[in-house]
PDB file of C-alpha atoms in Angstrom:
ATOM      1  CA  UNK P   1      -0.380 121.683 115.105  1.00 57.00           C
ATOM      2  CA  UNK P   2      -1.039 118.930 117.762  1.00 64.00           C
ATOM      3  CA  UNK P   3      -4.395 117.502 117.294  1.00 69.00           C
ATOM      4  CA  UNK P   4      -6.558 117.698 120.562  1.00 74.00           C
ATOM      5  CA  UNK P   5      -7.274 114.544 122.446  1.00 90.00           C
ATOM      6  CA  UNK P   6     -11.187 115.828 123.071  1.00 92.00           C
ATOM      7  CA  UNK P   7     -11.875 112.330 125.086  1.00 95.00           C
ATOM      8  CA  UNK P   8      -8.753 112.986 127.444  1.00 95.00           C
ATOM      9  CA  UNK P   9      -9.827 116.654 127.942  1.00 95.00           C
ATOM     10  CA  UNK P  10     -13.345 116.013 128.637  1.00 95.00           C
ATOM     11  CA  UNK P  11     -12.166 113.076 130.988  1.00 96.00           C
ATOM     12  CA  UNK P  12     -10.116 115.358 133.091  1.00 96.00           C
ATOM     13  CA  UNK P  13     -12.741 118.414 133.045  1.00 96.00           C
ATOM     14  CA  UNK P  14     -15.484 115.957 134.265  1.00 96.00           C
ATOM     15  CA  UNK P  15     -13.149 114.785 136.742  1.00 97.00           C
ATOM     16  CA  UNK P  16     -12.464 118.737 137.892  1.00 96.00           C
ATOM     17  CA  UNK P  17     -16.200 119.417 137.515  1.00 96.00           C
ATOM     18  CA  UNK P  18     -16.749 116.336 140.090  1.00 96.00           C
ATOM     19  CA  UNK P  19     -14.418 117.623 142.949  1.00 96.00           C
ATOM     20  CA  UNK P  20     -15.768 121.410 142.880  1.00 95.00           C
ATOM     21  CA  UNK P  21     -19.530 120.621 142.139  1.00 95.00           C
ATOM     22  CA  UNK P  22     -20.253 116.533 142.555  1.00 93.00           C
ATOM     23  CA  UNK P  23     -21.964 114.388 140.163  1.00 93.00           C
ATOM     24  CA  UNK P  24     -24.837 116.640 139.637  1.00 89.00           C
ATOM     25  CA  UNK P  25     -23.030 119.450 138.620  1.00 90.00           C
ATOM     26  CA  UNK P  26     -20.664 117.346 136.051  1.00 90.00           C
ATOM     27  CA  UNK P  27     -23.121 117.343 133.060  1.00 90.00           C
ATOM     28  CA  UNK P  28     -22.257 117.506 129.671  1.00 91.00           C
ATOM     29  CA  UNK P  29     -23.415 120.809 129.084  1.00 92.00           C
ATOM     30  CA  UNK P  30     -20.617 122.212 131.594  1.00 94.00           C
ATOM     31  CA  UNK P  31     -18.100 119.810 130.529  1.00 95.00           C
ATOM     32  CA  UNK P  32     -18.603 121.017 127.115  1.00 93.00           C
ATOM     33  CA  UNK P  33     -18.257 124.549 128.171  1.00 94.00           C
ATOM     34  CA  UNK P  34     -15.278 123.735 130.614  1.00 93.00           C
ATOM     35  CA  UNK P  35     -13.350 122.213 127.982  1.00 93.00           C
ATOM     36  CA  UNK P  36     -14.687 123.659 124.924  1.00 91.00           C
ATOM     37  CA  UNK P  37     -15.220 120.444 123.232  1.00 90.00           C
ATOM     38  CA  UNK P  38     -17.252 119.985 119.954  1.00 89.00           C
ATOM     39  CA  UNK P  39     -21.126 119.334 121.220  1.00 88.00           C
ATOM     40  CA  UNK P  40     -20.978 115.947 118.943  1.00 87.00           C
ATOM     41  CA  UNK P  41     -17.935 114.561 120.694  1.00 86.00           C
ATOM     42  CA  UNK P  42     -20.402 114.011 123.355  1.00 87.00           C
ATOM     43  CA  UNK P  43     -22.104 110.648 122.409  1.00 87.00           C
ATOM     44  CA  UNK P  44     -19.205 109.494 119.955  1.00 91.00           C
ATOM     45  CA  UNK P  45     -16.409 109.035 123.253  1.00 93.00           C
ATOM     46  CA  UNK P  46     -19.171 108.414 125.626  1.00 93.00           C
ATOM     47  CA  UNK P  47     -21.977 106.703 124.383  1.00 94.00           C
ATOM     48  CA  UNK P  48     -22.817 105.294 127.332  1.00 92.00           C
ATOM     49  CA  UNK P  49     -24.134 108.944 128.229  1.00 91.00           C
ATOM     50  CA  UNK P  50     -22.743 110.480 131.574  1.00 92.00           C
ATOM     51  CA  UNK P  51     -22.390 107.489 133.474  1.00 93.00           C
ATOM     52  CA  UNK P  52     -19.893 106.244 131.126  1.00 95.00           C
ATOM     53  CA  UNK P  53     -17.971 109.958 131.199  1.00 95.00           C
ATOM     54  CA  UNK P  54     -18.021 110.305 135.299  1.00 96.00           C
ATOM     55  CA  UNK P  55     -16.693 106.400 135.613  1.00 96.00           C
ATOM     56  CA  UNK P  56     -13.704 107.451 133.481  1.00 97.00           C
ATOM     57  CA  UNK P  57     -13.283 110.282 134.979  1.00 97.00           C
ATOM     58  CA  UNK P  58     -13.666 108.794 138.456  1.00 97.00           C
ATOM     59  CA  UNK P  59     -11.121 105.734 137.369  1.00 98.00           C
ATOM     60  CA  UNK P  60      -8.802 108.490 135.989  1.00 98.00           C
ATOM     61  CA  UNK P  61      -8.714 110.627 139.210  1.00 98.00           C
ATOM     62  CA  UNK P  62      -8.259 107.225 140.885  1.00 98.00           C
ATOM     63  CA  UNK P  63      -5.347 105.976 138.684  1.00 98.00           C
ATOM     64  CA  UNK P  64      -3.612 109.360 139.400  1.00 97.00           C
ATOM     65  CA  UNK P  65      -4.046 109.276 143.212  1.00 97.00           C
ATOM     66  CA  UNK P  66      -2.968 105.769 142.992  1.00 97.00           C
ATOM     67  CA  UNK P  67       0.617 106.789 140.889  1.00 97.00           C
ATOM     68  CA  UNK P  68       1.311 109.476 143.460  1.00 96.00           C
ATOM     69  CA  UNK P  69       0.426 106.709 146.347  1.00 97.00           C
ATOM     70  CA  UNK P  70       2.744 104.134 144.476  1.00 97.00           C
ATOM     71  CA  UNK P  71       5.425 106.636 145.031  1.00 96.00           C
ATOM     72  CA  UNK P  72       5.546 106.996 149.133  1.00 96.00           C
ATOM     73  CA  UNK P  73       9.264 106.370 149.882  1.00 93.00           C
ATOM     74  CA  UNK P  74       8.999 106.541 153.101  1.00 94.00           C
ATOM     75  CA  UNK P  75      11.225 105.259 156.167  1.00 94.00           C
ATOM     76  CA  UNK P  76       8.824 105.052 158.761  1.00 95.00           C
ATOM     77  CA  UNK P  77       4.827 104.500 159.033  1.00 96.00           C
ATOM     78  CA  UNK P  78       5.126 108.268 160.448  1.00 96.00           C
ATOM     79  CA  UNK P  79       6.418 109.409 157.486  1.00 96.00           C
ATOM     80  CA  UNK P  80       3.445 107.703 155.279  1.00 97.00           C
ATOM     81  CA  UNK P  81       1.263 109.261 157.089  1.00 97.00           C
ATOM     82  CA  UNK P  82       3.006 112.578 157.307  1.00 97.00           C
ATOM     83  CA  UNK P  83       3.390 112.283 152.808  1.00 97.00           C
ATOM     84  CA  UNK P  84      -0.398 111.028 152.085  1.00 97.00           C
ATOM     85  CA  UNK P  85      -1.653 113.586 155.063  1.00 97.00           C
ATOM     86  CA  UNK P  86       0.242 116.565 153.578  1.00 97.00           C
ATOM     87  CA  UNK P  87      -0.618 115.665 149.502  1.00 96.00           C
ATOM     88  CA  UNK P  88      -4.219 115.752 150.358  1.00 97.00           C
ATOM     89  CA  UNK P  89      -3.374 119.195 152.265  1.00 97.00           C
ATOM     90  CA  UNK P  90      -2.185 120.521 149.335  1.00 97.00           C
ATOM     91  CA  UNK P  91      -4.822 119.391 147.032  1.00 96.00           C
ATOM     92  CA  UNK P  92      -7.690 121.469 149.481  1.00 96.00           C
ATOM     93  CA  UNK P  93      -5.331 124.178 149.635  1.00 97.00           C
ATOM     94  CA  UNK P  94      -4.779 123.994 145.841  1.00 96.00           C
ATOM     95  CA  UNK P  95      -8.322 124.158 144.912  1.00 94.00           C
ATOM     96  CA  UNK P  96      -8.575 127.466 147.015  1.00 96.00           C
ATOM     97  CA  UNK P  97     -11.331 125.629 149.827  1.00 96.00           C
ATOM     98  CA  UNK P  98     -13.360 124.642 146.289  1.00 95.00           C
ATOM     99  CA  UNK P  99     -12.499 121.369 145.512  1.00 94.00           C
ATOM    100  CA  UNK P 100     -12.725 118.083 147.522  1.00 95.00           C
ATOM    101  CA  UNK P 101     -11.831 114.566 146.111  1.00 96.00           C
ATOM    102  CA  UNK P 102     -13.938 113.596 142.526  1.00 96.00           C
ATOM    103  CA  UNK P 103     -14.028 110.088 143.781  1.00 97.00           C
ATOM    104  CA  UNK P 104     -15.731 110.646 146.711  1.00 96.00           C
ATOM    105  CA  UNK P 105     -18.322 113.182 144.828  1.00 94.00           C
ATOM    106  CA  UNK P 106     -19.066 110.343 142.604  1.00 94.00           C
ATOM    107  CA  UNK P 107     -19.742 107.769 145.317  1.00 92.00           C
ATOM    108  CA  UNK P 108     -21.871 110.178 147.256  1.00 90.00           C
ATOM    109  CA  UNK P 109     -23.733 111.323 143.737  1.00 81.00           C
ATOM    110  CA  UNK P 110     -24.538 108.042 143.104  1.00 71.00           C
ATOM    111  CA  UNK P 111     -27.219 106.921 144.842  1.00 72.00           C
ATOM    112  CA  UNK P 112     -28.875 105.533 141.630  1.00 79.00           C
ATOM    113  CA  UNK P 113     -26.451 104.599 139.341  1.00 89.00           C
ATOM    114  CA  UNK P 114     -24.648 101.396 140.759  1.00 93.00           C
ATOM    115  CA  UNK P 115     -21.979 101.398 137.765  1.00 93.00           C
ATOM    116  CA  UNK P 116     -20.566 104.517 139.164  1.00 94.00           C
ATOM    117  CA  UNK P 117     -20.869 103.658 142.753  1.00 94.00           C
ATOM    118  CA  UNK P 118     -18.851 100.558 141.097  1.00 95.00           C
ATOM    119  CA  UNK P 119     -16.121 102.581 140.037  1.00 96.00           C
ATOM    120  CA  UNK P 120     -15.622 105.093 142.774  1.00 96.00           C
ATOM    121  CA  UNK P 121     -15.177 101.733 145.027  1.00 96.00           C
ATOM    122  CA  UNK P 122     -12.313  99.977 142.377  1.00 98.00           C
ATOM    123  CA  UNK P 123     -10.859 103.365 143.367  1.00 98.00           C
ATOM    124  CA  UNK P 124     -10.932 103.483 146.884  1.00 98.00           C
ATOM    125  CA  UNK P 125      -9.729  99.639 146.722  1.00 98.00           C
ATOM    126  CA  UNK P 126      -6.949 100.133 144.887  1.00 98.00           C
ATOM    127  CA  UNK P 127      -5.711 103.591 147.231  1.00 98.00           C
ATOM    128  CA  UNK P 128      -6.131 101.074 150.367  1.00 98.00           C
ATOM    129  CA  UNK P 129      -3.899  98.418 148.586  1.00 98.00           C
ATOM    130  CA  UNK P 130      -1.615 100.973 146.908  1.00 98.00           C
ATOM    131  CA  UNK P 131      -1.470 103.146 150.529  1.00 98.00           C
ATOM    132  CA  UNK P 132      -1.253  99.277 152.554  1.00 98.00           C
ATOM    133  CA  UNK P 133       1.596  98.270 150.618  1.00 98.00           C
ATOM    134  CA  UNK P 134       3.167 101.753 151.226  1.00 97.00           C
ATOM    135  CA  UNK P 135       3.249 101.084 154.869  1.00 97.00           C
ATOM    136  CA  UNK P 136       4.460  97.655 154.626  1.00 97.00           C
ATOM    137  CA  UNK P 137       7.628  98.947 153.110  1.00 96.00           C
ATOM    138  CA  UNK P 138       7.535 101.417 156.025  1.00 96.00           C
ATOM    139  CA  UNK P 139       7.785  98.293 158.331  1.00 95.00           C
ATOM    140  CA  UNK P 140       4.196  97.731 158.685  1.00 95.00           C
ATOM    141  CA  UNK P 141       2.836  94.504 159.349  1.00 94.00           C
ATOM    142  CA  UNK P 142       0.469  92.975 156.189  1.00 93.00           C
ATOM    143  CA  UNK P 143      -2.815  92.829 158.401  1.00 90.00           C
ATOM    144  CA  UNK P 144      -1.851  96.504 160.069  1.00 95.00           C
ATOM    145  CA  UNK P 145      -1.263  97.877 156.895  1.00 97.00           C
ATOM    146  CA  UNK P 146      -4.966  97.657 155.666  1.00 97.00           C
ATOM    147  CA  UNK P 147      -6.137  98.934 158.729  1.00 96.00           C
ATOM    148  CA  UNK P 148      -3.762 102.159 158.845  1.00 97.00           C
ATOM    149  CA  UNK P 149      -4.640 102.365 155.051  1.00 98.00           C
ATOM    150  CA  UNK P 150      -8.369 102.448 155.195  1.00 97.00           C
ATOM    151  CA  UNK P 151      -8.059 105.047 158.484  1.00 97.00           C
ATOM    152  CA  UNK P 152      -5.704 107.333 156.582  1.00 98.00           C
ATOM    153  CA  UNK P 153      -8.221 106.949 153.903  1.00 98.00           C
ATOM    154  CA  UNK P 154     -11.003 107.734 155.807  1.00 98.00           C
ATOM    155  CA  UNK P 155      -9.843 110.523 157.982  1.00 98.00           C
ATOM    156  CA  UNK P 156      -8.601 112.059 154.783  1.00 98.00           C
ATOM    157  CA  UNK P 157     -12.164 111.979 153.057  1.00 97.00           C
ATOM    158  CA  UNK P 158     -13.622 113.630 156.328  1.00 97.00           C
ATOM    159  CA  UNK P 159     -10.747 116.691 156.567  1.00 98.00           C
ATOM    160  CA  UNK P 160     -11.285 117.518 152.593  1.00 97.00           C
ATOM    161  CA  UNK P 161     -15.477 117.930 153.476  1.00 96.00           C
ATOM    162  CA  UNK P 162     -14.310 119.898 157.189  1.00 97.00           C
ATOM    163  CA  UNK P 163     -11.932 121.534 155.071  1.00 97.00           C
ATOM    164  CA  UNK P 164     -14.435 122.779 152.225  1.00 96.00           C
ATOM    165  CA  UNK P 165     -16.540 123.595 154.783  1.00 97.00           C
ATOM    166  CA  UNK P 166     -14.856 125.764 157.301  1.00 97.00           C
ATOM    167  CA  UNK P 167     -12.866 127.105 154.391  1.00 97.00           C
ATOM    168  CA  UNK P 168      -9.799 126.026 156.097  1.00 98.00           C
ATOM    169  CA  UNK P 169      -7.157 123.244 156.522  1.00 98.00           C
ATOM    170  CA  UNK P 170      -7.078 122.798 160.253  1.00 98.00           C
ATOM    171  CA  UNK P 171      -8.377 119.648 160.107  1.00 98.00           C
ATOM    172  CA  UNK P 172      -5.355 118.574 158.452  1.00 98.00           C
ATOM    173  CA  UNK P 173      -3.131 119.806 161.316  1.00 98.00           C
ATOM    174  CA  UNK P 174      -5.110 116.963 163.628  1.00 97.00           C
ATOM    175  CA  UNK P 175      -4.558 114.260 160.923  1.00 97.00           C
ATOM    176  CA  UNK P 176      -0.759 115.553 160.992  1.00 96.00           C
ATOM    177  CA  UNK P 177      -0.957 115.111 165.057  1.00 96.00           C
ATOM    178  CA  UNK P 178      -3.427 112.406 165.568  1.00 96.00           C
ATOM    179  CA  UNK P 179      -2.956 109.812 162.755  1.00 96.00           C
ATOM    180  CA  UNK P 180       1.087 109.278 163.344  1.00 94.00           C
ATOM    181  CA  UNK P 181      -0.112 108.329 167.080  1.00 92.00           C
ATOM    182  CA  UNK P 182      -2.993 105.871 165.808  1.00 90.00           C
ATOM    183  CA  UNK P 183      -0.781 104.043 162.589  1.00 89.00           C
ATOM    184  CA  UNK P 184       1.773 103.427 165.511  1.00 81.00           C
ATOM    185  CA  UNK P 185       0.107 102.056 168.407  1.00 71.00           C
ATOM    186  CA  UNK P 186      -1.307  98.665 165.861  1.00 58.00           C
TER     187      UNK P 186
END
């Protein structure tokens, strides 16, 4: 039998426990019961407490996000903006309304913990560069590139809290309208 990797699974059910219920509501008593990890694992992966657990789960969201970025093959800025608009889609529609993105949970759940503020921007860095380099294979200029990066970012961000929210994914049909019109006209 396969021995359990208890760090990778708590890593991952933090990072779950951040989209659905934010930074507050990823403590080690519910990532315990999420993943069903021995109580002692607790301290000996993390023993750097919960800050240490939410930045890797944060950074391990973020290096997923960033893989799945890294991949855009797209022909036009259009269709980078049509393939980042449509993943985050399906993540909202995925998580049935219930889940929005972990990294942003942990930014906004940070208000006093710097070191996890720290990590949720390397994140959001790295999607802008990963996203900005994306569109400059798309035929983007380097300086444009940012820009429509941190816009499709941000407009992203916003439709996954409309989307929990209204319990729907219409904002997602504006970004889909809207965003291919704004990437263009730099």
């Amino acid at each position: 039998m396969p021995r359990r990797d208890v760090k990778t699974e708590m890593i991952r059910g933090a990072g779950d426990l951040l989209a659905s219920h934010g930074v507050h509501g990823a403590s080690f008593a519910l990532v315990l019961d999420k993943t069903g990890a021995p109580r002692g694992s607790i301290y000996h992966h993390f023993p750097g407490g919960k800050t240490e657990l939410v930045q890797a789960a944060v950074l391990a969201v973020g290096a997923a996000v960033t893989s799945l970025i890294d991949a855009i093959d797209a022909d036009s800025p259009t269709d980078v903006v049509s393939t980042f608009v449509e993943g985050w889609r399906a993540a909202l529609n995925g998580g049935q309304f219930e889940r929005g993105c972990a990294v942003a949970a942990a930014s906004n759940g940070a208000t006093d913990d710097p070191a996890i503020r720290a990590a949720a921007n390397e994140v959001f860095t790295s999607w802008r560069r990963s996203l900005a380099r994306a569109f400059v294979r798309a035929g983007v200029d380097d300086a444009e590139a940012h820009d429509a990066a941190t816009l499709c970012i941000a407009a992203a961000e916003g439709a996954l809290v409309l989307g929990r929210a209204a319990r729907s994914d219409e904002a997602f049909d504006v970004l889909a309208r809207q965003l291919p019109k704004l990437v263009s006209r730099g």
